[in-house]
Tab-separated table of C-alpha atoms in Angstrom:
chain	number	residue	atom	x	y	z
A	1	MET	CA	0.000	0.000	0.000
A	2	GLU	CA	1.401	3.397	-0.987
A	3	MET	CA	1.900	5.794	1.910
A	4	GLU	CA	0.177	9.148	1.553
A	5	LYS	CA	2.493	12.130	1.659
A	6	ALA	CA	2.120	14.355	4.697
A	7	PRO	CA	0.458	17.675	3.772
A	8	ARG	CA	2.871	20.588	3.493
A	9	GLY	CA	2.740	23.762	5.552
A	10	ARG	CA	1.612	24.361	9.116
A	11	PRO	CA	0.386	21.158	10.821
A	12	ARG	CA	-3.362	20.916	11.299
A	13	ARG	CA	-4.677	21.699	14.770
A	14	LEU	CA	-5.502	18.555	16.650
A	15	ASP	CA	-9.249	18.190	17.063
A	16	LYS	CA	-9.355	16.047	20.188
A	17	GLU	CA	-13.074	15.288	19.893
A	18	LYS	CA	-12.655	14.208	16.275
A	19	ILE	CA	-9.698	11.910	16.977
A	20	LEU	CA	-11.554	10.412	19.913
A	21	GLU	CA	-14.543	9.712	17.687
A	22	ILE	CA	-12.306	7.992	15.130
A	23	ALA	CA	-10.567	5.982	17.856
A	24	SER	CA	-13.918	4.986	19.404
A	25	ASN	CA	-15.241	3.694	16.098
A	26	LEU	CA	-12.086	1.713	15.373
A	27	PHE	CA	-11.958	0.163	18.842
A	28	TRP	CA	-15.693	-0.533	18.689
A	29	GLN	CA	-15.387	-2.222	15.311
A	30	GLN	CA	-12.176	-4.178	15.825
A	31	GLY	CA	-11.511	-4.315	19.551
A	32	TYR	CA	-8.562	-3.076	21.539
A	33	GLU	CA	-5.962	-5.672	20.620
A	34	ALA	CA	-6.681	-5.722	16.901
A	35	THR	CA	-6.422	-1.932	16.557
A	36	SER	CA	-2.847	-0.745	16.118
A	37	ILE	CA	-1.417	2.711	16.726
A	38	ASN	CA	-0.452	2.791	13.074
A	39	GLU	CA	-4.040	2.191	12.024
A	40	LEU	CA	-5.295	4.826	14.458
A	41	VAL	CA	-2.958	7.579	13.288
A	42	THR	CA	-3.620	6.753	9.627
A	43	ALA	CA	-7.386	7.048	10.160
A	44	MET	CA	-6.927	10.258	12.156
A	45	GLY	CA	-4.546	11.773	9.596
A	46	ILE	CA	-1.970	12.641	12.260
A	47	THR	CA	1.464	11.387	13.244
A	48	PRO	CA	2.217	9.100	16.224
A	49	PRO	CA	3.941	11.939	18.164
A	50	SER	CA	0.806	14.102	17.797
A	51	LEU	CA	-1.331	11.275	19.127
A	52	TYR	CA	1.044	10.640	22.031
A	53	ALA	CA	1.001	14.357	22.850
A	54	ALA	CA	-2.748	14.055	23.397
A	55	TYR	CA	-2.857	10.577	24.945
A	56	SER	CA	0.173	9.049	26.598
A	57	SER	CA	-0.644	5.495	25.497
A	58	LYS	CA	-3.059	3.348	23.523
A	59	GLU	CA	-4.535	2.274	26.859
A	60	GLU	CA	-5.273	5.877	27.862
A	61	LEU	CA	-6.881	6.528	24.468
A	62	TYR	CA	-9.014	3.398	24.844
A	63	LEU	CA	-10.172	4.478	28.298
A	64	ALA	CA	-11.102	7.910	26.948
A	65	ALA	CA	-13.032	6.231	24.112
A	66	ILE	CA	-14.902	4.063	26.629
A	67	ASP	CA	-15.771	7.125	28.731
A	68	ARG	CA	-17.044	8.891	25.613
A	69	TYR	CA	-19.170	5.863	24.713
A	70	SER	CA	-20.618	5.610	28.237
A	71	ALA	CA	-21.481	9.310	28.324
A	72	SER	CA	-23.346	9.216	25.028
A	73	TYR	CA	-24.594	5.754	24.001
A	74	GLY	CA	-24.502	4.319	27.531
A	75	ARG	CA	-26.707	7.124	28.786
A	76	GLN	CA	-29.063	6.758	25.787
A	77	MET	CA	-29.491	3.020	26.434
A	78	LEU	CA	-30.405	3.452	30.103
A	79	SER	CA	-32.509	6.607	29.664
A	80	GLY	CA	-35.772	4.644	29.999
A	81	LEU	CA	-35.074	3.926	33.648
A	82	ALA	CA	-35.379	7.605	34.541
A	83	LEU	CA	-38.206	8.312	32.078
A	84	HIS	CA	-40.781	5.804	33.309
A	85	SER	CA	-42.148	5.007	36.734
A	86	CYS	CA	-43.781	1.856	35.315
A	87	VAL	CA	-41.070	-0.809	35.509
A	88	TYR	CA	-42.296	-2.587	32.370
A	89	GLU	CA	-42.230	0.594	30.273
A	90	ALA	CA	-38.835	1.493	31.725
A	91	LEU	CA	-37.278	-1.854	30.744
A	92	ARG	CA	-39.007	-1.894	27.382
A	93	THR	CA	-37.488	1.510	26.596
A	94	VAL	CA	-34.060	0.320	27.749
A	95	LEU	CA	-34.134	-2.768	25.522
A	96	TYR	CA	-35.436	-0.863	22.485
A	97	GLU	CA	-32.822	1.883	22.943
A	98	CYS	CA	-30.181	-0.855	23.148
A	99	VAL	CA	-31.394	-2.241	19.819
A	100	GLU	CA	-31.209	1.273	18.348
A	101	VAL	CA	-27.549	1.515	19.365
A	102	PHE	CA	-26.570	-2.106	18.596
A	103	VAL	CA	-27.748	-2.143	14.982
A	104	GLY	CA	-25.391	0.649	14.114
A	105	GLY	CA	-26.166	3.255	11.526
A	106	ASP	CA	-23.393	5.811	11.481
A	107	HIS	CA	-21.344	3.735	13.905
A	108	PRO	CA	-20.285	0.069	14.217
A	109	SER	CA	-22.831	-2.542	15.302
A	110	GLY	CA	-22.884	-4.188	18.716
A	111	CYS	CA	-21.859	-2.543	21.953
A	112	MET	CA	-18.408	-1.226	22.757
A	113	ILE	CA	-18.779	-2.283	26.390
A	114	SER	CA	-20.595	-5.605	25.938
A	115	THR	CA	-18.277	-6.842	23.230
A	116	GLY	CA	-15.190	-5.084	24.491
A	117	LEU	CA	-12.224	-6.684	26.147
A	118	VAL	CA	-12.646	-9.547	28.507
A	119	GLU	CA	-9.733	-10.963	30.406
A	120	SER	CA	-8.239	-12.875	27.525
A	121	SER	CA	-4.697	-12.603	28.767
A	122	ASN	CA	-2.883	-10.971	31.623
A	123	ALA	CA	-1.595	-8.204	29.371
A	124	GLN	CA	-4.836	-6.219	29.329
A	125	GLY	CA	-6.101	-7.325	32.722
A	126	ALA	CA	-6.739	-3.822	34.075
A	127	LEU	CA	-8.643	-2.668	30.980
A	128	ALA	CA	-10.660	-5.871	30.905
A	129	ARG	CA	-11.548	-5.417	34.568
A	130	LYS	CA	-12.734	-1.866	33.893
A	131	LEU	CA	-15.085	-3.110	31.156
A	132	ALA	CA	-16.323	-5.983	33.304
A	133	ASP	CA	-17.072	-3.443	36.061
A	134	LEU	CA	-19.045	-1.297	33.619
A	135	ARG	CA	-21.068	-4.328	32.531
A	136	GLN	CA	-21.770	-5.126	36.183
A	137	GLN	CA	-22.696	-1.509	36.841
A	138	THR	CA	-25.434	-1.751	34.202
A	139	ILE	CA	-26.912	-4.792	35.939
A	140	GLN	CA	-26.766	-2.984	39.276
A	141	ILE	CA	-28.520	0.099	37.854
A	142	ILE	CA	-31.331	-2.145	36.576
A	143	ALA	CA	-31.484	-3.955	39.951
A	144	ASP	CA	-31.755	-0.587	41.733
A	145	LYS	CA	-34.651	0.387	39.472
A	146	PHE	CA	-36.405	-2.900	40.267
A	147	LYS	CA	-35.892	-2.341	43.986
A	148	SER	CA	-37.305	1.178	43.758
A	149	CYS	CA	-40.375	-0.315	42.007
A	150	GLU	CA	-40.656	-3.269	44.399
A	151	THR	CA	-44.392	-2.735	44.959
A	152	GLN	CA	-45.011	-3.422	41.249
A	153	PHE	CA	-43.678	-6.985	41.589
A	154	VAL	CA	-45.284	-10.142	42.875
A	155	GLU	CA	-44.024	-10.810	46.398
A	156	GLY	CA	-40.940	-13.006	46.521
A	157	THR	CA	-39.651	-12.034	43.050
A	158	ASP	CA	-35.859	-12.434	42.939
A	159	LEU	CA	-35.099	-8.897	41.743
A	160	GLN	CA	-31.321	-9.398	41.557
A	161	ALA	CA	-31.692	-12.490	39.380
A	162	LEU	CA	-34.211	-10.649	37.220
A	163	ALA	CA	-31.712	-7.804	36.747
A	164	SER	CA	-28.987	-10.317	35.832
A	165	PHE	CA	-31.396	-11.890	33.354
A	166	PHE	CA	-31.861	-8.531	31.615
A	167	GLY	CA	-28.102	-7.982	31.797
A	168	ALA	CA	-27.648	-11.286	29.963
A	169	THR	CA	-30.324	-10.294	27.435
A	170	ILE	CA	-28.602	-6.970	26.726
A	171	GLN	CA	-25.153	-8.560	26.401
A	172	GLY	CA	-26.586	-11.367	24.283
A	173	MET	CA	-28.381	-8.908	21.973
A	174	ALA	CA	-25.170	-6.887	21.616
A	175	VAL	CA	-23.226	-9.907	20.378
A	176	GLN	CA	-26.133	-11.161	18.259
A	177	ALA	CA	-26.309	-7.745	16.575
A	178	ARG	CA	-22.814	-8.292	15.202
A	179	ASP	CA	-23.878	-11.509	13.475
A	180	VAL	CA	-27.474	-10.608	12.553
A	181	ASN	CA	-27.726	-6.866	12.208
A	182	CYS	CA	-31.532	-6.766	12.053
A	183	PRO	CA	-33.566	-4.525	14.390
A	184	THR	CA	-36.813	-6.499	13.877
A	185	GLU	CA	-35.158	-9.713	15.089
A	186	LEU	CA	-33.673	-7.967	18.095
A	187	HIS	CA	-37.022	-6.353	18.966
A	188	LYS	CA	-38.640	-9.801	18.984
A	189	ILE	CA	-35.934	-11.079	21.338
A	190	ALA	CA	-36.481	-8.035	23.565
A	191	ASP	CA	-40.250	-8.689	23.608
A	192	HIS	CA	-39.688	-12.328	24.590
A	193	SER	CA	-37.476	-11.341	27.502
A	194	LEU	CA	-40.038	-8.725	28.586
A	195	SER	CA	-42.602	-11.486	29.000
A	196	VAL	CA	-40.514	-12.716	31.971
A	197	LEU	CA	-40.891	-9.285	33.563
A	198	GLN	CA	-44.600	-9.238	32.775
A	199	ALA	CA	-45.056	-12.574	34.564
A	200	CYS	CA	-43.442	-11.125	37.717
A	201	ARG	CA	-45.657	-8.032	37.804
A	202	ARG	CA	-48.453	-7.563	40.281
A	203	PHE	CA	-50.489	-5.373	37.896
B	1	MET	CA	-1.182	-30.266	6.578
B	2	GLU	CA	-4.058	-27.787	6.391
B	3	ALA	CA	-6.092	-27.335	9.535
B	4	GLU	CA	-9.370	-27.422	7.584
B	5	THR	CA	-8.813	-31.003	6.472
B	6	ILE	CA	-8.478	-32.447	9.966
B	7	THR	CA	-11.251	-34.667	11.283
B	8	PHE	CA	-11.196	-34.828	15.042
B	9	ASN	CA	-12.639	-38.318	15.418
B	10	GLU	CA	-11.674	-41.157	17.759
B	11	THR	CA	-8.725	-42.070	15.528
B	12	PHE	CA	-7.173	-38.633	15.941
B	13	PRO	CA	-3.826	-39.459	17.628
B	14	HIS	CA	-3.747	-39.081	21.386
B	15	SER	CA	-0.206	-37.652	21.267
B	16	MET	CA	-1.447	-34.928	18.924
B	17	GLN	CA	-4.365	-34.139	21.203
B	18	GLU	CA	-2.005	-33.812	24.154
B	19	ALA	CA	0.269	-31.530	22.129
B	20	LEU	CA	-2.666	-29.340	21.085
B	21	ARG	CA	-3.994	-29.145	24.635
B	22	ALA	CA	-0.555	-28.159	25.985
B	23	SER	CA	0.041	-25.640	23.178
B	24	LEU	CA	-3.306	-23.981	23.703
B	25	LYS	CA	-2.531	-23.514	27.386
B	26	VAL	CA	0.662	-21.658	26.482
B	27	PHE	CA	-1.028	-19.509	23.817
B	28	TRP	CA	-3.746	-18.707	26.263
B	29	ARG	CA	-1.407	-17.770	29.090
B	30	LEU	CA	1.057	-15.688	27.089
B	31	GLY	CA	-1.223	-14.346	24.354
B	32	VAL	CA	-1.090	-15.529	20.748
B	33	HIS	CA	0.787	-12.531	19.351
B	34	ARG	CA	3.544	-12.779	21.935
B	35	THR	CA	4.045	-16.541	21.724
B	36	SER	CA	6.471	-18.306	19.390
B	37	ILE	CA	6.764	-22.017	18.613
B	38	ASP	CA	9.922	-21.968	20.782
B	39	ASP	CA	7.869	-20.611	23.691
B	40	VAL	CA	5.306	-23.366	23.192
B	41	CYS	CA	8.031	-26.036	23.282
B	42	ARG	CA	9.767	-24.554	26.317
B	43	GLU	CA	6.593	-23.989	28.336
B	44	SER	CA	4.638	-27.102	27.374
B	45	GLY	CA	7.411	-29.696	27.056
B	46	VAL	CA	6.174	-30.735	23.586
B	47	SER	CA	9.107	-31.570	21.330
B	48	TYR	CA	10.183	-28.949	18.797
B	49	ASN	CA	10.617	-31.575	16.085
B	50	PHE	CA	7.112	-32.903	16.661
B	51	LEU	CA	5.582	-29.448	16.243
B	52	ARG	CA	7.747	-28.549	13.250
B	53	GLU	CA	6.922	-31.838	11.510
B	54	ASN	CA	3.207	-31.322	11.924
B	55	PHE	CA	2.681	-27.592	11.682
B	56	GLU	CA	3.869	-25.114	9.095
B	57	SER	CA	3.746	-22.148	11.444
B	58	LYS	CA	2.670	-20.859	14.803
B	59	GLU	CA	-0.616	-19.715	13.257
B	60	HIS	CA	-1.238	-23.193	11.842
B	61	LEU	CA	-0.606	-24.770	15.265
B	62	TYR	CA	-2.873	-22.256	17.008
B	63	ARG	CA	-5.713	-22.625	14.533
B	64	THR	CA	-5.580	-26.426	14.708
B	65	ALA	CA	-5.504	-26.338	18.521
B	66	VAL	CA	-8.504	-24.036	18.642
B	67	MET	CA	-10.470	-26.104	16.121
B	68	TRP	CA	-9.748	-29.242	18.114
B	69	TYR	CA	-10.821	-27.539	21.326
B	70	LEU	CA	-14.052	-26.137	19.903
B	71	ASP	CA	-14.923	-29.459	18.313
B	72	GLN	CA	-14.373	-31.314	21.583
B	73	TYR	CA	-16.251	-28.936	23.852
B	74	GLY	CA	-18.865	-27.967	21.276
B	75	ARG	CA	-19.892	-31.613	21.128
B	76	GLN	CA	-20.086	-31.794	24.908
B	77	LEU	CA	-22.168	-28.632	24.943
B	78	LEU	CA	-24.660	-29.956	22.441
B	79	SER	CA	-24.911	-33.492	23.803
B	80	GLU	CA	-27.465	-32.444	26.431
B	81	PHE	CA	-30.058	-31.732	23.752
B	82	ALA	CA	-30.199	-35.363	22.777
B	83	LEU	CA	-30.835	-36.559	26.319
B	84	HIS	CA	-34.297	-35.066	26.873
B	85	SER	CA	-37.510	-35.242	24.868
B	86	ASN	CA	-39.048	-32.410	26.907
B	87	PRO	CA	-37.795	-29.192	25.195
B	88	THR	CA	-37.605	-27.210	28.453
B	89	GLU	CA	-35.482	-29.883	30.101
B	90	ALA	CA	-33.319	-30.239	26.982
B	91	LEU	CA	-32.629	-26.491	26.988
B	92	ARG	CA	-32.141	-26.434	30.749
B	93	GLY	CA	-29.613	-29.261	30.408
B	94	ALA	CA	-27.762	-27.402	27.650
B	95	LEU	CA	-27.767	-24.056	29.485
B	96	TYR	CA	-26.601	-25.705	32.729
B	97	GLU	CA	-23.926	-27.649	30.863
B	98	CYS	CA	-22.650	-24.402	29.332
B	99	ILE	CA	-22.641	-22.593	32.658
B	100	GLY	CA	-20.737	-25.505	34.189
B	101	LEU	CA	-18.180	-25.328	31.393
B	102	PHE	CA	-17.901	-21.529	31.329
B	103	CYS	CA	-17.365	-21.340	35.079
B	104	ASN	CA	-15.030	-24.314	35.380
B	105	LYS	CA	-11.917	-22.775	36.857
B	106	GLN	CA	-10.042	-26.066	36.493
B	107	CYS	CA	-10.437	-25.867	32.719
B	108	GLU	CA	-7.952	-23.376	31.343
B	109	HIS	CA	-9.811	-23.216	28.053
B	110	ALA	CA	-13.299	-22.645	29.410
B	111	LYS	CA	-12.968	-18.957	28.621
B	112	LEU	CA	-12.318	-19.701	24.984
B	113	LEU	CA	-15.674	-21.389	24.696
B	114	SER	CA	-17.419	-18.509	26.397
B	115	TYR	CA	-15.636	-16.089	24.036
B	116	ALA	CA	-16.704	-18.268	21.126
B	117	LEU	CA	-20.305	-17.649	22.045
B	118	ALA	CA	-19.872	-14.142	23.337
B	119	ALA	CA	-17.949	-13.170	20.181
B	120	VAL	CA	-15.819	-10.611	21.943
B	121	ASN	CA	-14.188	-8.524	19.283
B	122	ASN	CA	-10.644	-8.996	20.525
B	123	SER	CA	-10.728	-12.573	19.272
B	124	ASP	CA	-7.815	-13.443	17.075
B	125	ARG	CA	-8.705	-13.124	13.408
B	126	ILE	CA	-7.708	-16.748	12.886
B	127	LEU	CA	-10.619	-17.775	15.056
B	128	ILE	CA	-13.400	-15.762	13.529
B	129	SER	CA	-14.724	-18.257	10.988
B	130	GLU	CA	-14.429	-21.169	13.427
B	131	LEU	CA	-16.308	-19.293	16.108
B	132	LEU	CA	-19.036	-18.261	13.685
B	133	ALA	CA	-19.432	-21.881	12.582
B	134	LEU	CA	-19.795	-23.001	16.199
B	135	ARG	CA	-22.423	-20.355	16.902
B	136	ARG	CA	-24.393	-21.398	13.811
B	137	LYS	CA	-24.203	-25.018	14.907
B	138	VAL	CA	-25.544	-24.175	18.364
B	139	TYR	CA	-28.394	-22.116	16.866
B	140	ALA	CA	-29.260	-24.864	14.381
B	141	THR	CA	-29.315	-27.448	17.189
B	142	ILE	CA	-31.665	-25.347	19.338
B	143	LEU	CA	-33.912	-24.703	16.325
B	144	CYS	CA	-33.972	-28.392	15.447
B	145	LYS	CA	-34.846	-29.359	19.029
B	146	LEU	CA	-37.701	-26.854	19.199
B	147	ASN	CA	-39.015	-27.879	15.777
B	148	GLY	CA	-38.931	-31.487	16.917
B	149	SER	CA	-41.033	-30.514	19.939
B	150	LYS	CA	-43.587	-28.519	17.945
B	151	ARG	CA	-46.506	-30.714	19.029
B	152	HIS	CA	-45.778	-29.879	22.680
B	153	LEU	CA	-45.890	-26.130	22.008
B	154	LYS	CA	-48.811	-23.760	21.523
B	155	ASP	CA	-49.570	-22.559	17.999
B	156	THR	CA	-48.577	-19.033	19.033
B	157	ALA	CA	-44.962	-20.112	19.628
B	158	ASP	CA	-42.683	-18.553	17.022
B	159	ILE	CA	-40.011	-21.241	16.967
B	160	PRO	CA	-37.240	-19.391	15.056
B	161	VAL	CA	-37.631	-16.405	17.402
B	162	LEU	CA	-37.566	-18.690	20.447
B	163	ALA	CA	-34.382	-20.305	19.124
B	164	ARG	CA	-32.814	-16.886	18.623
B	165	PHE	CA	-33.919	-15.864	22.104
B	166	TYR	CA	-32.122	-18.880	23.618
B	167	ILE	CA	-28.942	-18.383	21.619
B	168	THR	CA	-29.051	-14.755	22.813
B	169	THR	CA	-29.462	-15.913	26.412
B	170	LEU	CA	-26.645	-18.410	26.001
B	171	ARG	CA	-24.344	-15.733	24.650
B	172	GLY	CA	-25.340	-13.364	27.447
B	173	LEU	CA	-24.543	-16.087	29.978
B	174	ALA	CA	-21.204	-16.661	28.257
B	175	SER	CA	-20.340	-12.958	28.594
B	176	GLN	CA	-21.347	-12.902	32.226
B	177	ALA	CA	-19.351	-16.051	32.996
B	178	ALA	CA	-16.303	-14.498	31.336
B	179	ASP	CA	-16.756	-11.515	33.674
B	180	GLY	CA	-16.620	-13.816	36.677
B	181	ILE	CA	-20.305	-13.819	37.692
B	182	PRO	CA	-20.816	-16.774	40.067
B	183	SER	CA	-22.438	-19.851	38.576
B	184	ASP	CA	-25.373	-19.925	41.030
B	185	GLU	CA	-26.496	-16.511	39.736
B	186	LEU	CA	-26.160	-17.739	36.151
B	187	TYR	CA	-28.279	-20.822	36.909
B	188	ARG	CA	-31.012	-18.502	38.207
B	189	VAL	CA	-30.811	-16.461	34.989
B	190	ALA	CA	-31.122	-19.662	32.944
B	191	ASP	CA	-34.177	-20.710	34.970
B	192	LEU	CA	-35.832	-17.333	34.379
B	193	SER	CA	-35.264	-17.612	30.654
B	194	LEU	CA	-36.879	-21.062	30.619
B	195	GLU	CA	-40.123	-19.627	32.003
B	196	ILE	CA	-40.711	-18.271	28.495
B	197	LEU	CA	-40.599	-21.717	26.919
B	198	GLU	CA	-42.784	-23.091	29.709
B	199	ALA	CA	-45.357	-20.395	28.925
B	200	TYR	CA	-45.523	-21.688	25.339
B	201	ARG	CA	-45.946	-25.337	26.322
B	202	LYS	CA	-49.389	-26.911	25.876
């Protein structure tokens, strides 16, 4: 592959938000390990020293990309919990927003957190732990919503297990979206899992 | 020898299986990119000549080891389906079997199987087609089991959607197991998911 010549004249100002967006999409699409610094700087149109001036390492860039994802898509996916007092409507909105994000559009399919690093080797242990914690945080946020809506459930419902079940549904839909990128299919899966919630409701 | 041509049946040499098992442990511990054939020999005790005679490269060794592993454990994973005529119990058996495998801390490769289903995107490129094939096989087996149990299910049951729901659940369980969620919590999640199938039973 022929290398593009660097543009002449004064170097372009580094748009940190833009390079973070490019990094996020590459990491989201390919994962942390498969994305090289070379690939990142080529996509960003900058040199490695410019990138290292902004982020001291690939790990730091990845963490910034994860934070960016959580603040935008992560918030969008969980927005239903704050919007609805009815637990069924809240979870339905969460699952449908997840589908909206997972099927892509102007970004890669799947979920950067659900399909991100897991502890595949000791080398990225700390990063993998951070992602695992974020995945657990999502389950805990759902569990907290269930607890705050306890009166809507049939007595004796195992709310923690129910939250883990929806955690598994969300993670499962995120990985399914990468193989079958079809919103209709994912909506049907979401509706099936909601029938478990419906069966636990008092009214 | 091309990895694709290997049939992992009962005649597949035991010495080769041992070598693949030992090699996979080393790849897994050190990471594929950072591991050379020399590392595999030094860490696993498998002879250099044996590996060189049978494998063209590190990638060839790794791919063969992974294919052997997935074939072995994939079969174990799917065997539960054949044991029960009741679809709920067949799926419960399969989900429990998976959870047992995913959470088995004695099995160094258990994570690989959970990654295979979870499809984490840091998987080595070599693996991608093998992992996809395994996932398709699991989906096809669930679909086949549910189709075979059609007469036990209500007419309103959408069998392909139910099959996709259970592969989704399985993959969610795989992700959670890889994150270290305790198995007793995962068994409860599996039980909750099976309430859906129960609701569709006549």
